[in-house]
Coordinates of C-alpha atoms in Angstrom, one line a residue:
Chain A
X1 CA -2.2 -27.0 42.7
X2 CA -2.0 -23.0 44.3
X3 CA -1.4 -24.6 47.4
X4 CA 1.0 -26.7 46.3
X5 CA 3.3 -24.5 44.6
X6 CA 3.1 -22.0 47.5
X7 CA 5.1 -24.5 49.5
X8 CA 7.7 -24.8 46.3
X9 CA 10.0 -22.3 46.7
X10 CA 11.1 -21.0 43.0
X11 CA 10.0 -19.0 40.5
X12 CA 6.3 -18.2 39.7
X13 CA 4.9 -16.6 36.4
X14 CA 3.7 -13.3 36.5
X15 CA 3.4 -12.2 33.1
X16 CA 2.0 -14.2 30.2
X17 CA 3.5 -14.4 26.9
X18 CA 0.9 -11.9 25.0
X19 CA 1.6 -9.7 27.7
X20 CA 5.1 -9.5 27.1
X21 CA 5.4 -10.0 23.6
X22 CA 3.3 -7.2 23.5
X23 CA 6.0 -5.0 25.6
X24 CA 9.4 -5.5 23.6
X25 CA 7.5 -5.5 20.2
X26 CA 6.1 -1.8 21.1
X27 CA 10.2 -1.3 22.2
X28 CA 10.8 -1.8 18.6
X29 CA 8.6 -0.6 17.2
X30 CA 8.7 3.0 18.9
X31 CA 12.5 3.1 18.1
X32 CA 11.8 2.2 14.4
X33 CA 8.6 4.5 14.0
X34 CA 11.1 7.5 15.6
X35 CA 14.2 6.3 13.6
X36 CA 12.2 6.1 10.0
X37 CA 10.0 9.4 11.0
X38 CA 13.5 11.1 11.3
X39 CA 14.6 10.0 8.3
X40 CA 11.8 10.9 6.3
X41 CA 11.4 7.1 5.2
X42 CA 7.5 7.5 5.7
X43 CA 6.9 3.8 3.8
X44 CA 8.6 2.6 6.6
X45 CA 7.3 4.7 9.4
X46 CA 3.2 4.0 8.3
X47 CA 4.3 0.5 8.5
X48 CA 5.3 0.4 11.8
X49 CA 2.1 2.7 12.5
X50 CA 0.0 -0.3 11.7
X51 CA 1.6 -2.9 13.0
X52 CA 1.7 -0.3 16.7
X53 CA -2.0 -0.1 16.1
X54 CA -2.7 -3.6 15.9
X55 CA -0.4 -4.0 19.1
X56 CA -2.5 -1.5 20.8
X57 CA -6.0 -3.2 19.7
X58 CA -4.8 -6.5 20.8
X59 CA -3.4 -4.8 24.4
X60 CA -6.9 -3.5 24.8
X61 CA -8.9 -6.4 24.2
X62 CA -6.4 -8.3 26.4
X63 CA -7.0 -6.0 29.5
X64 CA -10.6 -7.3 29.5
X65 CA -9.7 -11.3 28.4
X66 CA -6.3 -11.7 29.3
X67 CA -4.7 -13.2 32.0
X68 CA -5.1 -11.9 35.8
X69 CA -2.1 -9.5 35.9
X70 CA -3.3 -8.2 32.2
X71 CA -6.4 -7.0 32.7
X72 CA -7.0 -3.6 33.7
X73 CA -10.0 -4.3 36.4
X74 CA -6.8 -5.9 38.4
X75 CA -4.4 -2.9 38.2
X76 CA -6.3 0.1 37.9
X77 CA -7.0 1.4 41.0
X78 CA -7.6 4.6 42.4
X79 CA -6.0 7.5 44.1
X80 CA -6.6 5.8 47.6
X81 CA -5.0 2.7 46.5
X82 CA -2.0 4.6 45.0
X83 CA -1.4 6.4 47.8
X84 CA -1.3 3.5 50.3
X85 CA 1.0 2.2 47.9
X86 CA 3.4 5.2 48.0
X87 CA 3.6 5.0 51.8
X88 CA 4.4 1.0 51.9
X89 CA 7.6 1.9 49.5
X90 CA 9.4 3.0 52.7
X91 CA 9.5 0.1 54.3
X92 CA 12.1 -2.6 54.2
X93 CA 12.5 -5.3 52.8
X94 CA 10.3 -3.9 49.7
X95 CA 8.0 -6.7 49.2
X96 CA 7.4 -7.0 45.0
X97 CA 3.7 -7.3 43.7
X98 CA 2.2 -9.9 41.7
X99 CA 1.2 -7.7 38.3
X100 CA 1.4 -3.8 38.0
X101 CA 1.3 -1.9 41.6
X102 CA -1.5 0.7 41.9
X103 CA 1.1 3.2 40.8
X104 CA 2.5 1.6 38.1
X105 CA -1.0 0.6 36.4
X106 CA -1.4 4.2 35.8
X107 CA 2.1 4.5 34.4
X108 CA 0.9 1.8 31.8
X109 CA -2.3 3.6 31.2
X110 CA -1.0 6.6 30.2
X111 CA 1.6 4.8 27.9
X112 CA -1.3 3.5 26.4
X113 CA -3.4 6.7 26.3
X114 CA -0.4 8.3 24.9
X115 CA 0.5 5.9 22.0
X116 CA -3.2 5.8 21.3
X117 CA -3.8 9.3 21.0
X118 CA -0.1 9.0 18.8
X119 CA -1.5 6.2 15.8
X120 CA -4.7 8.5 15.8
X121 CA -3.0 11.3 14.9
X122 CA -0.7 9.8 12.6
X123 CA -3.7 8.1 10.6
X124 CA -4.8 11.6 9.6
X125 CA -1.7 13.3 9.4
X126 CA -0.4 15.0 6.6
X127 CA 2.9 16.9 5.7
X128 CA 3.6 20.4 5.0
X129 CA 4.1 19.6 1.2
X130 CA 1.1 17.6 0.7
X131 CA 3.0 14.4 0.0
X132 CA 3.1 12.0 2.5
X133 CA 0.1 11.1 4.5
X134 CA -1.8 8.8 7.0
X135 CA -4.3 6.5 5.3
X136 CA -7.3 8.5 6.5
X137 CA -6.2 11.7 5.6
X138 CA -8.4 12.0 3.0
X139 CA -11.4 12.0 4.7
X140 CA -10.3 15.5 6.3
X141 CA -9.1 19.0 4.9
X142 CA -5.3 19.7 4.3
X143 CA -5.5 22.0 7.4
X144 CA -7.2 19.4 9.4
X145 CA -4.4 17.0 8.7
X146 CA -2.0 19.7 9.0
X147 CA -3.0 20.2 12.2
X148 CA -3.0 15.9 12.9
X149 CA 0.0 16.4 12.1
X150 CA 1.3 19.0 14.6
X151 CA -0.6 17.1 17.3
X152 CA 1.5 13.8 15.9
X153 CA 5.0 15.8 17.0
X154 CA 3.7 17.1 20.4
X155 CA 2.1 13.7 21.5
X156 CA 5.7 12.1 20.4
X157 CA 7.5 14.3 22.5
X158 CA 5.1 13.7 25.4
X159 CA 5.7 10.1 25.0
X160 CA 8.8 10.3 25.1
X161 CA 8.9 12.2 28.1
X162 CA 6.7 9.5 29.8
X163 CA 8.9 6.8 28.5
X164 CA 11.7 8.2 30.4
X165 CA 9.8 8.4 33.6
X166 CA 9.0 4.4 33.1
X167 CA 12.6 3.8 33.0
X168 CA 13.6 6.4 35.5
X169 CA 11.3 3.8 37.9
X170 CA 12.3 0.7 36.9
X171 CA 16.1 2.3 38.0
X172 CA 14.8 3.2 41.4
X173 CA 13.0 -0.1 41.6
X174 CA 16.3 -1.6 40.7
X175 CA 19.1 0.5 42.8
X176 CA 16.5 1.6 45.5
X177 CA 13.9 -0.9 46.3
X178 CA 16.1 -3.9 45.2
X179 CA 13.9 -5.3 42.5
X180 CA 14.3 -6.7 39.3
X181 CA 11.4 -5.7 37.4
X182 CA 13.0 -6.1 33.4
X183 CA 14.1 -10.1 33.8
X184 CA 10.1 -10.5 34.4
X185 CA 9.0 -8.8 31.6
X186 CA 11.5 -10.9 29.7
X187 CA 11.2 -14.9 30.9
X188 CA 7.5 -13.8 32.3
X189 CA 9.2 -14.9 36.3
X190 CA 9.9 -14.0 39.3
X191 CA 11.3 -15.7 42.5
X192 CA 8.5 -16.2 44.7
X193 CA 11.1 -15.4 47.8
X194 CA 11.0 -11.7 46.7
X195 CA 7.4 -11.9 46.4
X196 CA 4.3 -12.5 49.5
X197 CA 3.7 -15.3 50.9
X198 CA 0.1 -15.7 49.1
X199 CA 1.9 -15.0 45.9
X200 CA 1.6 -18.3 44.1
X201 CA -1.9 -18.4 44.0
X202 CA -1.7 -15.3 41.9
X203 CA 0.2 -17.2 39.7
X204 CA -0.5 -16.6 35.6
X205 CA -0.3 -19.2 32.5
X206 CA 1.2 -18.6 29.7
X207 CA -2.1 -17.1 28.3
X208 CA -2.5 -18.7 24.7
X209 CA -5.7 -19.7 24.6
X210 CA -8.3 -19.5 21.8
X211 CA -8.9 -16.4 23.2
X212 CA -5.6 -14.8 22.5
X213 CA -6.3 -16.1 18.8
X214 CA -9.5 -14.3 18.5
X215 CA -7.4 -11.2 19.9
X216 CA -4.6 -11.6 16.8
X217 CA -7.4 -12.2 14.8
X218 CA -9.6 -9.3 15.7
X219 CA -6.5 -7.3 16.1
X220 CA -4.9 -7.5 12.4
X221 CA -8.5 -7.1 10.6
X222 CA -8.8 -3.7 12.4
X223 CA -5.5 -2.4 11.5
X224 CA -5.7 -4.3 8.2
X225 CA -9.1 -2.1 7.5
X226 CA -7.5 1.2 8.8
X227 CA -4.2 1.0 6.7
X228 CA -6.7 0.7 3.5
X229 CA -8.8 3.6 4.8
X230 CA -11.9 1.2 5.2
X231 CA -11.1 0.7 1.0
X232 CA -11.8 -2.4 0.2
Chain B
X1 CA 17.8 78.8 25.5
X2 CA 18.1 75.7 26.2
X3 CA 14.7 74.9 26.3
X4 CA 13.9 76.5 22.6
X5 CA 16.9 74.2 21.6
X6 CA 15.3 71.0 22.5
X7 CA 12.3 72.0 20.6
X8 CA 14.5 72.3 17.2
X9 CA 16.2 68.9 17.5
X10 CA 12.6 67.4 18.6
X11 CA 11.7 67.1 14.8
X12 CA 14.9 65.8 13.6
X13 CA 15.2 63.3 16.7
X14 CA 11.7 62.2 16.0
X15 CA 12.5 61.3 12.3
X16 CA 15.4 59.7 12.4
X17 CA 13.8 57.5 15.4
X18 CA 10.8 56.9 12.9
X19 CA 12.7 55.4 10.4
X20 CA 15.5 53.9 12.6
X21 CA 12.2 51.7 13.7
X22 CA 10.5 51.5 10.3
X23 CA 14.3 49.6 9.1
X24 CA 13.9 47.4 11.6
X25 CA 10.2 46.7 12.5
X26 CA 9.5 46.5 8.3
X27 CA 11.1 45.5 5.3
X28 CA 10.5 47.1 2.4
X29 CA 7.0 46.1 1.4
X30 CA 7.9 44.5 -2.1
X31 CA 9.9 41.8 0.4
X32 CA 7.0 41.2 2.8
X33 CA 4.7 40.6 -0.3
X34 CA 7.2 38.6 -2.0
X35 CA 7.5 35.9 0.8
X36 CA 4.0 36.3 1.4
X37 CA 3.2 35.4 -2.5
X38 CA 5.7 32.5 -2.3
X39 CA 4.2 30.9 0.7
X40 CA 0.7 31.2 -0.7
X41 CA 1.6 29.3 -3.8
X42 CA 3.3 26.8 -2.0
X43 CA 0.4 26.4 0.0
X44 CA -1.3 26.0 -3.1
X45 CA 0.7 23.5 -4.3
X46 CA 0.4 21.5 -1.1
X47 CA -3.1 21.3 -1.1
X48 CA -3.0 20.1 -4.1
X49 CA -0.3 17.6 -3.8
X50 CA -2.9 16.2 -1.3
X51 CA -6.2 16.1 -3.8
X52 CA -3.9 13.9 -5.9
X53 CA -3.0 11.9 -3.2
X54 CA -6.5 11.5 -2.2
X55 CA -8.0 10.6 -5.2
X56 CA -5.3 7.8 -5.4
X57 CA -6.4 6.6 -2.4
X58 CA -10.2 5.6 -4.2
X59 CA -10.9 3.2 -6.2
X60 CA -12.4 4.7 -8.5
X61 CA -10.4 8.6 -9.1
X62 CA -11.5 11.0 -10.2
X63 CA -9.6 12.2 -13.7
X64 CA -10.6 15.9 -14.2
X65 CA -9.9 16.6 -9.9
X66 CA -6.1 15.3 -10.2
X67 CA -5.3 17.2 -14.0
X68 CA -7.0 20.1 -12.3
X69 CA -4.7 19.7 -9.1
X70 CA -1.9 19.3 -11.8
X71 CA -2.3 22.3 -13.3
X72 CA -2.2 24.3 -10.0
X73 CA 0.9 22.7 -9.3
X74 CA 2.6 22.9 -12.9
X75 CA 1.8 26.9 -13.0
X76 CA 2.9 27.4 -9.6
X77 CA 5.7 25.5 -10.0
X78 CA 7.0 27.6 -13.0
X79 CA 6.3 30.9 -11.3
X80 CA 8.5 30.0 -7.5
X81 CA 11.8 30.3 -9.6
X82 CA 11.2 33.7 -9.5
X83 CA 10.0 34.5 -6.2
X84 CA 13.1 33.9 -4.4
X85 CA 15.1 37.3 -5.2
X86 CA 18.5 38.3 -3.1
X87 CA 16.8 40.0 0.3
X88 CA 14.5 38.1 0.9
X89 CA 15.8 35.2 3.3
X90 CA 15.9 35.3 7.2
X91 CA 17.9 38.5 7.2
X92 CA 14.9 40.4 6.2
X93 CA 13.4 40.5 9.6
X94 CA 10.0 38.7 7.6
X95 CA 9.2 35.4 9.5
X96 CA 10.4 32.7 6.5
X97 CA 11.5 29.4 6.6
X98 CA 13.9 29.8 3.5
X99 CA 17.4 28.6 4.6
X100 CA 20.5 31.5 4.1
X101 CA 21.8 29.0 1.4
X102 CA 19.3 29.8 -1.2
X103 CA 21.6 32.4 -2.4
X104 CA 25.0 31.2 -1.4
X105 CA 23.9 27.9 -3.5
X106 CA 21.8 29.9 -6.1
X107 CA 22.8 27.3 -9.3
X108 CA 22.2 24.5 -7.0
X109 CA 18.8 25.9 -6.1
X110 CA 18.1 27.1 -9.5
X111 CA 18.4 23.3 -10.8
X112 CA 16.3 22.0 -8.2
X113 CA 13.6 24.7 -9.1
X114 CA 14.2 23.4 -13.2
X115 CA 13.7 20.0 -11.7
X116 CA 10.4 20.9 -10.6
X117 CA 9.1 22.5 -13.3
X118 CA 10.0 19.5 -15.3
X119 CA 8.5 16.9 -13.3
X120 CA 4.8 19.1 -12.4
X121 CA 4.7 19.5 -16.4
X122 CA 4.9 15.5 -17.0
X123 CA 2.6 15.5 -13.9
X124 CA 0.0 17.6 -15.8
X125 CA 0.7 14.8 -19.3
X126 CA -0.1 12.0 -17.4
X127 CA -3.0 13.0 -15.1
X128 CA -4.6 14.0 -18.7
X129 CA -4.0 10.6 -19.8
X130 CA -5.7 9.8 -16.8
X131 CA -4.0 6.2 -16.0
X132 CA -3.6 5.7 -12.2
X133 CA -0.3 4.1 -11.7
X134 CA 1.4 6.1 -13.7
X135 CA 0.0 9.2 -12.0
X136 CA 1.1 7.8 -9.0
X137 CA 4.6 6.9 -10.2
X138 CA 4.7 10.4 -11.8
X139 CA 3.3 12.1 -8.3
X140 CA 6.3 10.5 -6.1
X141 CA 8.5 11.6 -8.3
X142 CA 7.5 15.0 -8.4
X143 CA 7.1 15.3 -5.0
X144 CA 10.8 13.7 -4.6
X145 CA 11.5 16.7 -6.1
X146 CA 9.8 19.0 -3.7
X147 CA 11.6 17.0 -0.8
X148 CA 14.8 17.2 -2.5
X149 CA 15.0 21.0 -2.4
X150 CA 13.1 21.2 1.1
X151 CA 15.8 19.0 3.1
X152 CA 18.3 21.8 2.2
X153 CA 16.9 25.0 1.5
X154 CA 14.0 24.9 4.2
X155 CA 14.2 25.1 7.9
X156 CA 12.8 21.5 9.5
X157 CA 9.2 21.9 10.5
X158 CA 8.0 21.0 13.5

């Protein structure tokens, strides 16, 4: 079957469909959590909160039972690896990778680390006033949640920061190196002409198996029993 | 001569450098204690803005802790209308979040402060009633109160 597609020019999945549904829904998500934050709609924001931290529980569980190309044993690597990688992006043609390169895996980490450390702080947040607050606020002191709260801004402002560095690469990917990396993250494809020879063997499926079920499942009751503040 | 001159004006120089810095380092203390006051009982207020919100969190809250919270914000509440006299915004060289408008807006402000006051007091009827829902429609809207005045009369915390 890997053999056989190798010899089939055309385009090969390199993404699965959790994978990326997982990407553009935390797009959304992070422009609605900063728009409704700004606006002071905090029904709105907590919302999105949860549904973020059910996105990142599912993410996590799918970088140990995901496909090849989600799992973190495949793309993080270490400082060896990275740096190997930095040298080969002189040469030419650039040669695109099947899944994150060792670079970009720690790009995605620290997203990750960053919108983690982000819904933590939020879930104990609370505002100057004393009125609007994270649902486990009230297992802390007002100055404890005051203080969740200041780390809430700074970690924002750090994400956004590293937000702009992912899309300051995908540019140089794109003008520089010559490679479409957004149309992947969208149809989950890529040609395998712009990709090695091998490449097709390190082809993904689409990834819904029972296993991405158990991660919704698993997923929603976690986030369901945080939004209630473990209330039942 | 000249040196016996020097020593005369040393006094006077030294005074009026004294209080040229006192002016500026200091406001008068009634100021400083005034925006001190206010900020304490709006601390107040906070915290208790949150042990109402907490308790409504439970299942099972507890009565006496949010008509007690109540309280703290109903007297606090009536006593910030008057902690906010001319002097003692951001020109008084005292670190304050309290916007310039204030006192170009005073009526507007005043209202807002009425508002306040009105809402806390029905805030402190229903928590001794002691039924959850309407404490908790009865705390938003208090608290829309708080947020009405803070979008325009407080600098935006960060």
């Amino acid at each position: 079957m890997a053999e056989a597609q190798a010899r089939v020019p055309g385009p090969i999945r390199v993404w699965d469909l959790p994978v990326r549904l997982f990407h553009w829904l935390i797009v959304g998500l992070f422009a609605f959590s900063w728009w409704s934050g700004e606006n002071h709609d905090m029904d709105w924001h907590r919302w999105s909160g949860y549904a973020v931290l059910a996105l990142l529980v599912f993410r996590l569980y799918w970088g140990f039972a995901g496909t090849s190309t989600a799992r973190f044993a495949a793309f993080v690597r270490g400082p060896g690896a990275a740096l190997t990688y930095a040298r080969s992006l002189a040469q030419r043609p650039y040669v695109a990778k099947v899944g994150h390169n060792p670079i970009g895996g720690w790009s995605v980490m620290l997203m990750l680390a960053a919108l983690v450390v982000q819904v933590a702080a939020g879930l104990f947040a609370v505002d100057v006033d004393g009125i609007e607050s994270g649902p486990l606020s009230d297992y802390v002191s007002f100055e404890t949640g005051r203080a969740a709260a200041k780390l809430h801004h700074l970690v924002f402002n750090i994400a956004l920061a590293v937000v702009a560095v992912h899309i300051a690469a995908i540019m140089v990917y794109r003008f520089w190196l010559k490679t479409d990396l957004i149309t992947p993250m969208i149809t989950g494809k890529r040609q395998s002409a712009s990709l090695p020879p091998d490449a097709a063997a390190a082809a993904v499926g689409l990834g819904l198996s029972w296993r991405a079920l158990v991660g919704v499942a698993a997923a929603a009751a976690v986030a369901y029993a945080i939004s209630v503040g473990f209330r039942f | 001569m000249t040196a016996k001159r020097s020593f005369t004006i040393l006094p006077f120089a030294v005074l009026a450098l004294t209080a040229a810095t006192l002016a500026d380092a200091a406001a008068p203390p009634s100021v400083t204690a005034t925006i001190a006051a206010r900020q304490a009982n709006f601390k107040k207020m906070g915290k208790a803005m949150k042990i109402l919100s907490d308790q409504l969190k439970s299942s099972a809250p507890s009565q006496p802790a949010m008509y007690g919270a109540a309280q703290v914000i109903a007297s606090n509440a009536r006593r910030q209308g008057r902690m906010f006299p001319l002097g003692t915004g951001p020109g008084s060289g005292v670190e304050t979040e309290a916007l310039p408008a204030i006192w170009t807006d005073k009526a507007d402000f005043d209202a807002k402060m009425r508002q306040l006051v009105n809402e806390s007091t029905k805030l402190v009827a229903v928590t001794k009633a002691g039924n959850a829902a309407a404490i908790g429609a009865q705390l938003k809207a208090t608290g829309g109160t708080c947020g009405a005045c803070h979008r325009k009369y407080r600098a935006e915390d960060e």
